[in-house]
Coordinates of C-alpha atoms (C1' of nucleotides) in Angstrom, one line a residue:
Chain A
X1 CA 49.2 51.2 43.6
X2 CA 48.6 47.6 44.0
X3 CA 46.3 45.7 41.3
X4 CA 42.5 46.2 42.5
X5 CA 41.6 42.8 40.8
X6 CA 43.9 41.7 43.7
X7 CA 42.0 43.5 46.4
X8 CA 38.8 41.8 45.0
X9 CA 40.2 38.4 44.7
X10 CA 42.6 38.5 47.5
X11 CA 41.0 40.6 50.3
X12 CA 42.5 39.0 53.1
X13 CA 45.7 39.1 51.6
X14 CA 45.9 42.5 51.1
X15 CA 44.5 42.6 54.9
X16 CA 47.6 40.5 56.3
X17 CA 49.9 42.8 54.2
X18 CA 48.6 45.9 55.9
X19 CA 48.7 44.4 59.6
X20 CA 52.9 43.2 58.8
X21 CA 53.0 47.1 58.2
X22 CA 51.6 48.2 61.3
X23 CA 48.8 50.3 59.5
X24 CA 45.9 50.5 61.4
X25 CA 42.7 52.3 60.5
X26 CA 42.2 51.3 56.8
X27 CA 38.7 49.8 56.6
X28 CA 39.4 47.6 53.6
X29 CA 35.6 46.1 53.7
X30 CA 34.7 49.8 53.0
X31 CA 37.0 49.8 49.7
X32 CA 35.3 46.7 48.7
X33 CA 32.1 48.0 49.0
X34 CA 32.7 51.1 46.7
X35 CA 34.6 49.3 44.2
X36 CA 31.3 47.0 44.0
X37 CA 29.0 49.6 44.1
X38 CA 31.0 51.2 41.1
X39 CA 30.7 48.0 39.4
X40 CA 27.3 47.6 39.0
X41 CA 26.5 51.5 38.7
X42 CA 29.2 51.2 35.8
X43 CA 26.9 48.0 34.6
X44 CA 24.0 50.5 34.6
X45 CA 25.3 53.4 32.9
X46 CA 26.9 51.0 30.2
X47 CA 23.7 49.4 29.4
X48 CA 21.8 53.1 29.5
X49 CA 24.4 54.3 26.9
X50 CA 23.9 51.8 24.7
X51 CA 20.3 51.9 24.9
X52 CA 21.3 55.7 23.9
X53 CA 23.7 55.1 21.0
X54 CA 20.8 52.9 19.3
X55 CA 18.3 56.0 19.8
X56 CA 20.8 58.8 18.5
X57 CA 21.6 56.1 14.8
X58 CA 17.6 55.6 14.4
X59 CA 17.4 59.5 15.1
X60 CA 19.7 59.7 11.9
X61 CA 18.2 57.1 9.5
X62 CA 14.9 58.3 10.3
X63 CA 15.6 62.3 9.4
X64 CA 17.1 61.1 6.3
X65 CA 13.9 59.2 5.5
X66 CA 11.7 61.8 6.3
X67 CA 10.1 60.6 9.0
X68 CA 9.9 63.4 11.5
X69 CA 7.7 62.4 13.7
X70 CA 8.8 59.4 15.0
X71 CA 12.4 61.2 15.1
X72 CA 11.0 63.5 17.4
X73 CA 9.7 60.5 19.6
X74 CA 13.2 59.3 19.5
X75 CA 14.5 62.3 20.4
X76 CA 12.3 62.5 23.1
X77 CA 13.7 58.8 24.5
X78 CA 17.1 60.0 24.1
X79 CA 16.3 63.5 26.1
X80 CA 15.4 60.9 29.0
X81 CA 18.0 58.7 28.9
X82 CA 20.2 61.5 29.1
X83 CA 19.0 63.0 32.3
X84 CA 19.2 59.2 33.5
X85 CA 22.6 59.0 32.2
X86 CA 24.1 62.1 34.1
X87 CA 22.5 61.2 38.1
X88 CA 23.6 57.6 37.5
X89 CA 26.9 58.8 36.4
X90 CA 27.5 61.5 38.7
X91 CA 27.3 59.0 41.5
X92 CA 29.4 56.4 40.0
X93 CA 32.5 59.5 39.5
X94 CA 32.1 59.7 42.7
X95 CA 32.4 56.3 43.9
X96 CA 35.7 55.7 41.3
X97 CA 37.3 58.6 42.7
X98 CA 36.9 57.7 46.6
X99 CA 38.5 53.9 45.2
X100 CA 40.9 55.4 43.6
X101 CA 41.8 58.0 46.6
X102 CA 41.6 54.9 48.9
X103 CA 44.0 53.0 46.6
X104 CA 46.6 55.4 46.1
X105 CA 46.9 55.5 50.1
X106 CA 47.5 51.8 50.1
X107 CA 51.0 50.9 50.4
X108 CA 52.8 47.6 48.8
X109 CA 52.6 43.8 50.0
X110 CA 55.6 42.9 51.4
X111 CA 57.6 40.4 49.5
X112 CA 57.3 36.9 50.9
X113 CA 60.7 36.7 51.4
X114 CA 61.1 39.8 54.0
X115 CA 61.3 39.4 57.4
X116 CA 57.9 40.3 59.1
X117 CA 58.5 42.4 62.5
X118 CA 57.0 45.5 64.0
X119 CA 59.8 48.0 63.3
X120 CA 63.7 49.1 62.8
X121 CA 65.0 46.5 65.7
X122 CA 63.3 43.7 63.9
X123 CA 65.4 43.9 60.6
X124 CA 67.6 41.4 59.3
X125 CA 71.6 41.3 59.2
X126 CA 72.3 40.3 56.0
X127 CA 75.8 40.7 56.0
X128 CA 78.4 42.9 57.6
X129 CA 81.5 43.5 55.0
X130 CA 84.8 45.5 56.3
X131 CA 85.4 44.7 59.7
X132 CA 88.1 42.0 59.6
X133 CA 90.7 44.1 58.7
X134 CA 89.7 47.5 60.4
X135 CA 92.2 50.6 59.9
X136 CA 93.6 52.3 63.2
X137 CA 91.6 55.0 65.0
X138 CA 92.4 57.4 67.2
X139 CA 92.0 57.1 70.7
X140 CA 88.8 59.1 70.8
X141 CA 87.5 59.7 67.1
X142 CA 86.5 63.3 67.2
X143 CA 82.5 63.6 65.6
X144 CA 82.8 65.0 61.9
X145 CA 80.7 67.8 63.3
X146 CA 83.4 68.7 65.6
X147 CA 86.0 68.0 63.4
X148 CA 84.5 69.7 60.2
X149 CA 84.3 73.1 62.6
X150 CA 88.0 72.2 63.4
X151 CA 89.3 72.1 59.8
X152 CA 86.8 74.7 59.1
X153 CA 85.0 72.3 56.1
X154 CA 81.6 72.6 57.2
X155 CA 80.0 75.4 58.5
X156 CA 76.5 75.0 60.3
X157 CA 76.1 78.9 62.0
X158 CA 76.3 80.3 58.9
X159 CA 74.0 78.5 56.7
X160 CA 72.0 79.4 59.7
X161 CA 72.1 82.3 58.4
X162 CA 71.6 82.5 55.2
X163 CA 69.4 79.7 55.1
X164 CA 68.1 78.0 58.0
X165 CA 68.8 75.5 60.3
X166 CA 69.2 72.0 58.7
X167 CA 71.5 73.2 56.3
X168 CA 75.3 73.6 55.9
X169 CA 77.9 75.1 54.0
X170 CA 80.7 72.9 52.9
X171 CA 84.1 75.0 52.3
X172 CA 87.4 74.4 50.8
X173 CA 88.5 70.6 51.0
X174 CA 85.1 69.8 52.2
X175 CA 83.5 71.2 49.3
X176 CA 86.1 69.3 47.4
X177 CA 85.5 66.3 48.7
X178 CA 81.4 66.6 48.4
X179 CA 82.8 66.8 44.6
X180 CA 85.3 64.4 44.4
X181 CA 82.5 61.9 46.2
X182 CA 80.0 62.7 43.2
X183 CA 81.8 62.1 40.6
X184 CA 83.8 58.9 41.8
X185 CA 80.6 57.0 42.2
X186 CA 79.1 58.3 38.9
X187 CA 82.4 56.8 37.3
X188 CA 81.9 54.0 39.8
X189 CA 78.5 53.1 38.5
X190 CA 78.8 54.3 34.6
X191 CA 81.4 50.8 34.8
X192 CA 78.0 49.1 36.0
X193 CA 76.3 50.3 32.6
X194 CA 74.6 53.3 33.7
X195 CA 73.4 56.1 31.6
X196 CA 73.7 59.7 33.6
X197 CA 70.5 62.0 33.5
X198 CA 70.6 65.5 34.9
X199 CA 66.6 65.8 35.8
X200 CA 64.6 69.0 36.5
X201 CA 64.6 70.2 40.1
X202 CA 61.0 70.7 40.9
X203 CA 58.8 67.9 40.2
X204 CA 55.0 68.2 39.3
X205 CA 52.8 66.3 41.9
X206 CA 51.8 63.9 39.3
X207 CA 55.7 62.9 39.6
X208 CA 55.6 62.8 43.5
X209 CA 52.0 60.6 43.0
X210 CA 53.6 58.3 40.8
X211 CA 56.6 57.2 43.1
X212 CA 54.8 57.2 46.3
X213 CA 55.6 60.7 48.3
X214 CA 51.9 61.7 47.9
X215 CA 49.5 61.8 48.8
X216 CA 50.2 60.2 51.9
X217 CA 53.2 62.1 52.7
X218 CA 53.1 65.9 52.0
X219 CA 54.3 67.1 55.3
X220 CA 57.9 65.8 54.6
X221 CA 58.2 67.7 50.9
X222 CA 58.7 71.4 50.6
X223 CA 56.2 73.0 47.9
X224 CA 56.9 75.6 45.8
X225 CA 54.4 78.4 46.5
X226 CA 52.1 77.3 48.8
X227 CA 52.2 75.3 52.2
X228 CA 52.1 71.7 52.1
X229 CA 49.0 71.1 54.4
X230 CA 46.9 73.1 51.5
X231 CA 45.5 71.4 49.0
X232 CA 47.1 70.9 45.9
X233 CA 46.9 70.9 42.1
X234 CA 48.4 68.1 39.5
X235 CA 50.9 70.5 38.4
X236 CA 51.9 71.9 41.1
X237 CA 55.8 71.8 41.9
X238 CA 57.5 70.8 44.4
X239 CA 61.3 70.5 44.8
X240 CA 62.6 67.2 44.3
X241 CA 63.2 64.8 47.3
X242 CA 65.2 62.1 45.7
X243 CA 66.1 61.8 41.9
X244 CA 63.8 58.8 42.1
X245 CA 61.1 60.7 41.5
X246 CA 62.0 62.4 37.9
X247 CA 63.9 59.9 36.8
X248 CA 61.5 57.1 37.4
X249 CA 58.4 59.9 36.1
X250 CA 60.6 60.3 33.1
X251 CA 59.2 57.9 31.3
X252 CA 55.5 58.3 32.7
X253 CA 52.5 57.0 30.6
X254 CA 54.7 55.5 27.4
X255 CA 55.2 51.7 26.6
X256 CA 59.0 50.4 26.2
X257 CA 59.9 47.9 24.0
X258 CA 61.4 44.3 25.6
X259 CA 64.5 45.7 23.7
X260 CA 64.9 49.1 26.4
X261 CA 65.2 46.9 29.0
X262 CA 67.1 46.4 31.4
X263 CA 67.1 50.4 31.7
X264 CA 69.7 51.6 34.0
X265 CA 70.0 55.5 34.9
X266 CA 71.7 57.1 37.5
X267 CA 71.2 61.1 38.6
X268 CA 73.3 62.9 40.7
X269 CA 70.5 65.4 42.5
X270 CA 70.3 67.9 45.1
X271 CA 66.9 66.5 47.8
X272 CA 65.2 68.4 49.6
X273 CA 62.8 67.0 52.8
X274 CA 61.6 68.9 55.6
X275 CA 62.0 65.7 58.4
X276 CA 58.6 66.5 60.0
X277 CA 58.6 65.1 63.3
X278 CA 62.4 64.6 63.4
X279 CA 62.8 68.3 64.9
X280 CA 65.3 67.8 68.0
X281 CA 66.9 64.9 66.4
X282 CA 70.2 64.8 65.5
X283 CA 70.6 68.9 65.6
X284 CA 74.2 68.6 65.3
X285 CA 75.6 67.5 62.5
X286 CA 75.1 66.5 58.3
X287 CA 73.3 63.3 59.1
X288 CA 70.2 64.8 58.6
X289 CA 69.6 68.2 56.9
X290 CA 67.0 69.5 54.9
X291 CA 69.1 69.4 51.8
X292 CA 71.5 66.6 50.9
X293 CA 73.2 65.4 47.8
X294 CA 72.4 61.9 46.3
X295 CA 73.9 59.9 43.4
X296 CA 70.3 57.4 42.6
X297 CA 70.5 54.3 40.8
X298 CA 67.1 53.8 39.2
X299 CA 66.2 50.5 37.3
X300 CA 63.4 49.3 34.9
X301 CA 63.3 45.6 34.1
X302 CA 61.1 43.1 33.8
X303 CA 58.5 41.5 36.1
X304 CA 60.4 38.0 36.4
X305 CA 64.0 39.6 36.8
X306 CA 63.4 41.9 39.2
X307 CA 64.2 40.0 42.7
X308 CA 67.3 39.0 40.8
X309 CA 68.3 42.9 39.8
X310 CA 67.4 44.0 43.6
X311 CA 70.3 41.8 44.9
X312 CA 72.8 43.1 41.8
X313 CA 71.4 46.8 42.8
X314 CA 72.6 46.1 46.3
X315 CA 76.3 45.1 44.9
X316 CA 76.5 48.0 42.8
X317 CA 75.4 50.6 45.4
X318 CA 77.9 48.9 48.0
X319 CA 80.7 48.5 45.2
X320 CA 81.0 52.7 46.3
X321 CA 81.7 51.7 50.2
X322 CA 84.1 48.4 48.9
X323 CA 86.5 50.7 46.9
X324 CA 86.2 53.3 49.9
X325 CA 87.2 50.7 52.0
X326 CA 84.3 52.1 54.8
X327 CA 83.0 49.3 56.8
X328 CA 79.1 48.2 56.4
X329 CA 76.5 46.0 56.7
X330 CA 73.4 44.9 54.9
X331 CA 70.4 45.2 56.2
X332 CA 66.9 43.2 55.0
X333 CA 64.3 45.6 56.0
X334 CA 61.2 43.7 58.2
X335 CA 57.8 44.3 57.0
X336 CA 57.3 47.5 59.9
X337 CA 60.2 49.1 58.7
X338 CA 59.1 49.0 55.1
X339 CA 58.6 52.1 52.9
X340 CA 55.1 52.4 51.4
X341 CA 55.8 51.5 47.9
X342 CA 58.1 48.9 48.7
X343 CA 57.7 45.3 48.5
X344 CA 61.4 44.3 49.2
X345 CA 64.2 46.7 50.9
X346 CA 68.0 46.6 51.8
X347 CA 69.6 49.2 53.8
X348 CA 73.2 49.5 53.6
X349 CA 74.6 51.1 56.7
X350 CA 78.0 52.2 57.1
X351 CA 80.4 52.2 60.0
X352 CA 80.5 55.6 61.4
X353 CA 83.0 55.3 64.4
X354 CA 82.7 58.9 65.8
X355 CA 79.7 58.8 68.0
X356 CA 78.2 56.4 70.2
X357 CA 74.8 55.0 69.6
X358 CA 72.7 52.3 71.2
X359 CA 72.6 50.1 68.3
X360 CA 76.5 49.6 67.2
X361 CA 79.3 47.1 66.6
X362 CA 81.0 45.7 69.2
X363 CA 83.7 48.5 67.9
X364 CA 81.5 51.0 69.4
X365 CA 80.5 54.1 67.0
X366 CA 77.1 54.1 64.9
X367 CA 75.7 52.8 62.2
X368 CA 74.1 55.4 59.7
X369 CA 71.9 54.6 56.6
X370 CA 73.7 55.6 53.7
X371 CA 72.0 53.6 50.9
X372 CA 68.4 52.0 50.5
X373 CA 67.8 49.6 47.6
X374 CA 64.0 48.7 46.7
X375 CA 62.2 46.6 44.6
X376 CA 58.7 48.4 44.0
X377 CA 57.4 45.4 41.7
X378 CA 54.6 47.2 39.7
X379 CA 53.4 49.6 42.6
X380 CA 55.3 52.9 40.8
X381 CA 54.5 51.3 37.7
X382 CA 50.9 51.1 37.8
X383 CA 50.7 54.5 39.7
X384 CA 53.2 56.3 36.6
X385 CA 51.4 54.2 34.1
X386 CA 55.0 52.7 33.0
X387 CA 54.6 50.0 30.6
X388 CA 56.4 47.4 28.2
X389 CA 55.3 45.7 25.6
X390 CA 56.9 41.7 26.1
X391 CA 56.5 40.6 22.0
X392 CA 55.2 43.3 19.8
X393 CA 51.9 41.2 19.4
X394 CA 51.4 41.1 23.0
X395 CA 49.4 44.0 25.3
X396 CA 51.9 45.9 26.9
X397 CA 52.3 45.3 30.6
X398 CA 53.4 47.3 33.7
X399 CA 57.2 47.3 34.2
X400 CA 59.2 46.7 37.5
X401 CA 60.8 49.6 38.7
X402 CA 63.7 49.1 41.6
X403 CA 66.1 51.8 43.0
X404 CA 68.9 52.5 45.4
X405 CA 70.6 55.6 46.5
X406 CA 73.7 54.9 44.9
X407 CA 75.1 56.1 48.7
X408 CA 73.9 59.3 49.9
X409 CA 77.2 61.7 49.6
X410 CA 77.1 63.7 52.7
X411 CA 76.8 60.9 54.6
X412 CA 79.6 58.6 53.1
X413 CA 81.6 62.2 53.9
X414 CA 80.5 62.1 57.5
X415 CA 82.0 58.1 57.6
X416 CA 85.0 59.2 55.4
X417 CA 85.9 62.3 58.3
X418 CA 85.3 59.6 61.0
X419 CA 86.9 56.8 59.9
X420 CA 90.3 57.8 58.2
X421 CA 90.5 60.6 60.8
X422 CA 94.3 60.6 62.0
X423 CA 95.4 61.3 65.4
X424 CA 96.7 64.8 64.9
X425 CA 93.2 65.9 63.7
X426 CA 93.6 65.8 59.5
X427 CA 92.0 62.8 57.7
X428 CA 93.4 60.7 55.0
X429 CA 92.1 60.8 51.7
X430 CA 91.0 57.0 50.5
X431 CA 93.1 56.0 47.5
X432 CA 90.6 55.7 45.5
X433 CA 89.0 59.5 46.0
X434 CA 92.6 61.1 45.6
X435 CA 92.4 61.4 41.8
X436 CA 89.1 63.3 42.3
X437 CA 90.9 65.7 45.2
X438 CA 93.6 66.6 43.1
X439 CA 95.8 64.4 43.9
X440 CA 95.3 65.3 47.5
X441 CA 96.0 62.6 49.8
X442 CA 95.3 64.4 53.5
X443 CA 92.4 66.3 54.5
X444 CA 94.6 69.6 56.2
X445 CA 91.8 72.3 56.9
X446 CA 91.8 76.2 56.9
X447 CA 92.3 78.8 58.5
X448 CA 89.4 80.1 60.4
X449 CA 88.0 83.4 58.8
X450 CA 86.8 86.5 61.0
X451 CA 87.3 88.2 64.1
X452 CA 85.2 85.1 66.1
X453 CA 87.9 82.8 66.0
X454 CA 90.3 85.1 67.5
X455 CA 87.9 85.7 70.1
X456 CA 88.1 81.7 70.8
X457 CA 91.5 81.4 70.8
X458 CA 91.6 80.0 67.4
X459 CA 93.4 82.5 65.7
X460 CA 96.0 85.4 67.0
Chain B
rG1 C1' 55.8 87.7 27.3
rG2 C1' 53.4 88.3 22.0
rU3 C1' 51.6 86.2 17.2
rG4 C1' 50.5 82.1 14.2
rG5 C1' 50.4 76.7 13.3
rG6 C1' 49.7 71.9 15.4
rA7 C1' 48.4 67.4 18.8
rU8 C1' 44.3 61.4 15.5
rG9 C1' 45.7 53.8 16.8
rG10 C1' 52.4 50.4 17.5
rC11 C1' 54.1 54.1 13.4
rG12 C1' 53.0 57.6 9.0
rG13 C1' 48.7 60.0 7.8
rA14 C1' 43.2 61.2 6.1
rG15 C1' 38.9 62.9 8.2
rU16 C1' 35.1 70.0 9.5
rG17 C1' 28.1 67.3 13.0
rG18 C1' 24.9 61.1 12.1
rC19 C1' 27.3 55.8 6.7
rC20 C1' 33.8 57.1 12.2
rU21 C1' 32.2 50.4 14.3
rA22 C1' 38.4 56.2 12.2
rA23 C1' 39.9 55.8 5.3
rC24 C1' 44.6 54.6 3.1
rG25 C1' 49.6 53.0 3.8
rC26 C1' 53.5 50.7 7.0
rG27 C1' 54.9 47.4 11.0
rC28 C1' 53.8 43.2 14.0
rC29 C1' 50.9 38.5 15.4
rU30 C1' 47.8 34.2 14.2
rG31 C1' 45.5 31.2 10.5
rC32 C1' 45.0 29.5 5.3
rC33 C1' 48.0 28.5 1.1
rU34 C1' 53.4 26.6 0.4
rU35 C1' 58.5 21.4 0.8
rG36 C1' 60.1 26.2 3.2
rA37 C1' 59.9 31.4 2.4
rA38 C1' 57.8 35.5 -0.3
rA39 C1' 53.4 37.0 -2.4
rG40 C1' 48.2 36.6 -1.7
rC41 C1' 43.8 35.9 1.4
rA42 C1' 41.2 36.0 6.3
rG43 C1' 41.3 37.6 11.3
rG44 C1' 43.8 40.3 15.0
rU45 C1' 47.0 44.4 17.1
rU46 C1' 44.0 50.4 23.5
rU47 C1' 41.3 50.5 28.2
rC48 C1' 37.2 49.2 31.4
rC49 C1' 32.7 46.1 33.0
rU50 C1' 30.9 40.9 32.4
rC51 C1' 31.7 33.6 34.4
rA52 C1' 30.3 34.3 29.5
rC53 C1' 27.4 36.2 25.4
rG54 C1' 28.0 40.9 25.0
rG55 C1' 28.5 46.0 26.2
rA56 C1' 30.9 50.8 27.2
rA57 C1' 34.7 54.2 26.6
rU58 C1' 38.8 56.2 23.7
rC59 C1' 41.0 61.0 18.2
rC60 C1' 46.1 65.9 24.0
rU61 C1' 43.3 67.2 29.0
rG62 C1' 38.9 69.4 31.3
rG63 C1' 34.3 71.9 30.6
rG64 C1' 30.2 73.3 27.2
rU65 C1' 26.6 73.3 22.8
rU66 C1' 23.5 69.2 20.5
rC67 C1' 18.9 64.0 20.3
rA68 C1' 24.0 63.1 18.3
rA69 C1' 31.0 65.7 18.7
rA70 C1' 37.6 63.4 16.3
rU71 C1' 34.6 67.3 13.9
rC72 C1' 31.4 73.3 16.8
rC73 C1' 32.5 76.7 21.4
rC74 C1' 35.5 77.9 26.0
rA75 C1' 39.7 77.0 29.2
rG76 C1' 44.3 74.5 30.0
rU77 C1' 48.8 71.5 28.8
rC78 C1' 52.5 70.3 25.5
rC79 C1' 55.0 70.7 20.6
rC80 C1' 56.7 73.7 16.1
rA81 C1' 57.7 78.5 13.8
rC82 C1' 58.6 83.7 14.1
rC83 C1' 59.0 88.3 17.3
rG84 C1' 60.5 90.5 22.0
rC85 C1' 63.3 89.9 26.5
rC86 C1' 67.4 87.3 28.9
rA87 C1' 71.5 84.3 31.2

RNA sequence: GGUGGGAUGGCGGAGUGGCCUAACGCGCCUGCCUUGAAAGCAGGUUUCCUCACGGAAUCCUGGGUUCAAAUCCCAGUCCCACCGCCA
């Protein structure tokens, strides 16, 4: 939530912000009117009340002095005032709560340092790391889809099955690997000075209100026991679409001291999202499922240091791809592209070399989003009510709050199965990983099981 | 799931209808005093409205009773204890 003294000073600031993010159809002139209306209605109903809370002490002296009758002419005042009290104040709730609706749908300002452009093709290369010293690929790099079928590692039919579509089972090596991945970048990132949390699953929509998901977007999150279009409660759960929301809710409504910050956690989290309007998109495939595993960085620091921690965040999430050795770049995300409680966002995007996309490397293959890094300023902060307190004199003041998907593991594994996939079909295990494969160096496959692979030929 | 107890400021903790503008203690900040420090003294230490003066709100949350609620009633949340059930 931005600062509404901002939207009152700063109205065509705020205005600009909105048109760099494409968003059409807010009518901030309509904001400004409520919040002024509210404003002098508040004046009202202040004034009223104290013209109350004199009444109500004279009623007190006056009883105790024995003077009933002009207690009961006070009384009769503060009967009035009452009814005056709860009109004026009826239509003043009202008024807060349509500001406050309006300002929790307002996204972030854009940083002055990000690009501004209309959408995806209007980022910013930053920097592309990996790609002077490129291993050597087969001929024609077989799609980790195809491939994951081959070495019967990931199964798509029959988590059909048991599940839906969008979701996959990972078997033998592959569920290995979706292991080994976790925990090398939780060791990765606990040499950065992280502290591991394990958060709750569902997450109240409180949580999902304080980092941004609602209420603007509660057609991509799956609720627990009830449909998403319904109206909801405050504690209502949902199930968790990145560990960005518990971990950064964690510490909802309490002051830190100067002393807890910088405060660096990282969660390793099953996410959930139900990709509304992305049905007939990439139906093949792990790159986009309805569940997905995540390693998220999640940082709290202070208001002047945060610009400074979003390019560290960006080191420490790519550090995972560097000791990989995947190839990547950096992207700076334009002001169109932005996510609504961002001010400031890098995409890292590995190389994924088995299909062919429109937007690629001269080496051909795709790109595919593996980590996002934001800086949120106080937007999370204000919404989550996360605060510190500078000197212990001082007011406490809202926190920054950044994070980055310390690299989304299924997708690293689709780069990984691309990438160091060998001629004859296996894929070599990067250095780094074999430790966590025990001591595995060559991704080999199975065995097909059941009578359908005999049927195709796969098995006699 | 059941029964009982609890939730008060930065912290500890009092307060069972009007003197609560929340005692008392601790911490922290500013000022006075001091060569400096300690002690002592004074003020301050939440949010909102107002250019300001000032005002309003705030004792877990939401309703209610009352002229008046930290205090009484109802509902909920969380914490503690014990019982039951169960990985």
């Amino acid at each position: 939530m931005i600062d509404r003294q901002l939207l009152r000073d700063e109205p065509e600031r705020v205005r600009d912000a909105l048109a760099a993010r494409n968003m059409e159809g807010v009518d901030i002139d309509r904001v400004l009117d409520v919040y002024d209306e509210w404003r002098s209605l508040k004046a009202e109903g202040d004034d009223l009340r104290h013209e109350r809370n004199e009444v109500s002490q004279k009623i007190g002296q006056l009883k105790q002095e024995g003077k009933d009758e002009e207690a009961q002419e006070a009384i009769d005042r503060s009967g009035e005032l009452k009814t005056e009290l709860q009109e004026l104040e009826a239509r003043a709730d009202e008024l807060e709560a349509e500001l406050d609706d309006a300002l929790m749908e307002l996204p972030n300002l854009p940083h002055e340092s990000v690009p501004v452009g209309a959408d995806e093709a209007d980022n910013e290369e930053v920097r592309r790391v990996g790609f002077d010293d490129l291993r050597e690929l087969p001929d024609e790099v077989t799609p980790h889809y195809d491939l994951g079928e081959e070495l019967d590692i990931i199964d798509e039919g029959r988590a059909a099955k048991t599940t839906g579509s969008g979701f996959y089972f990972l078997k033998g090596e592959g569920a290995m690997l979706e292991h080994a991945l976790v925990q090398f970048m939780l060791d990765v990132h606990r040499e950065q000075e992280y502290v591991d949390l394990f958060p709750p699953i569902p997450v109240k929509t409180t949580s999902m209100e304080g980092t941004g998901q609602l209420p603007k977007f509660a057609e991509d999150a799956y609720r627990i026991g009830g449909s998403e279009t319904e109206n909801y409660e405050d504690d209502d759960l949902w199930l968790c679409p990145t560990a960005e929301v518990p971990v950064t809710n964690m510490y909802r409504d309490e002051i830190l001291l100067k002393d807890d910050l910088p405060l660096k956690h990282q969660a390793y989290t099953p996410n959930f999202r139900r990709e509304a309007g992305e049905h007939g998109t990439e139906t093949r495939g792990i790159v986009r499922v309805h569940q997905f595993n995540k390693v998220e960085l999640v940082n709290f620091v202070e208001p002047e240091e945060s610009y400074d921690r979003l390019e560290a965040l960006v080191d420490e999430a790519a550090e995972v791809l560097d000791r990989l050795g995947l190839p990547y770049r950096v992207l700076s995300l334009c002001t169109g592209d932005l996510t609504f409680a961002s001010a400031k966002t890098y995409d890292l995007e590995v190389w994924a070399p088995g299909t062919e996309s429109d937007d690629a490397p001269e080496q051909g293959g795709r790109w595919l989003e593996v980590s996002s890094a934001s800086n949120f300023e106080d937007f999370q902060a204000r919404r989550a009510g996360l605060r510190y307190r500078p000197e212990r004199h001082e007011s406490a003041e809202y926190l920054h709050t950044l994070n980055a998907s310390g690299t989304a593991v299924g997708r690293v594994m689709v780069a990984l199965l691309e990438y160091y996939q060998n001629e004859d079909g296996t894929v070599d295990v990067p250095e780094p990983l074999r430790p966590y494969m025990g001591g595995r160096e060559v991704i080999e496959g199975h065995e097909p099981v059941g009578e359908a692979a005999v049927g195709a030929g796969k098995k006699d």
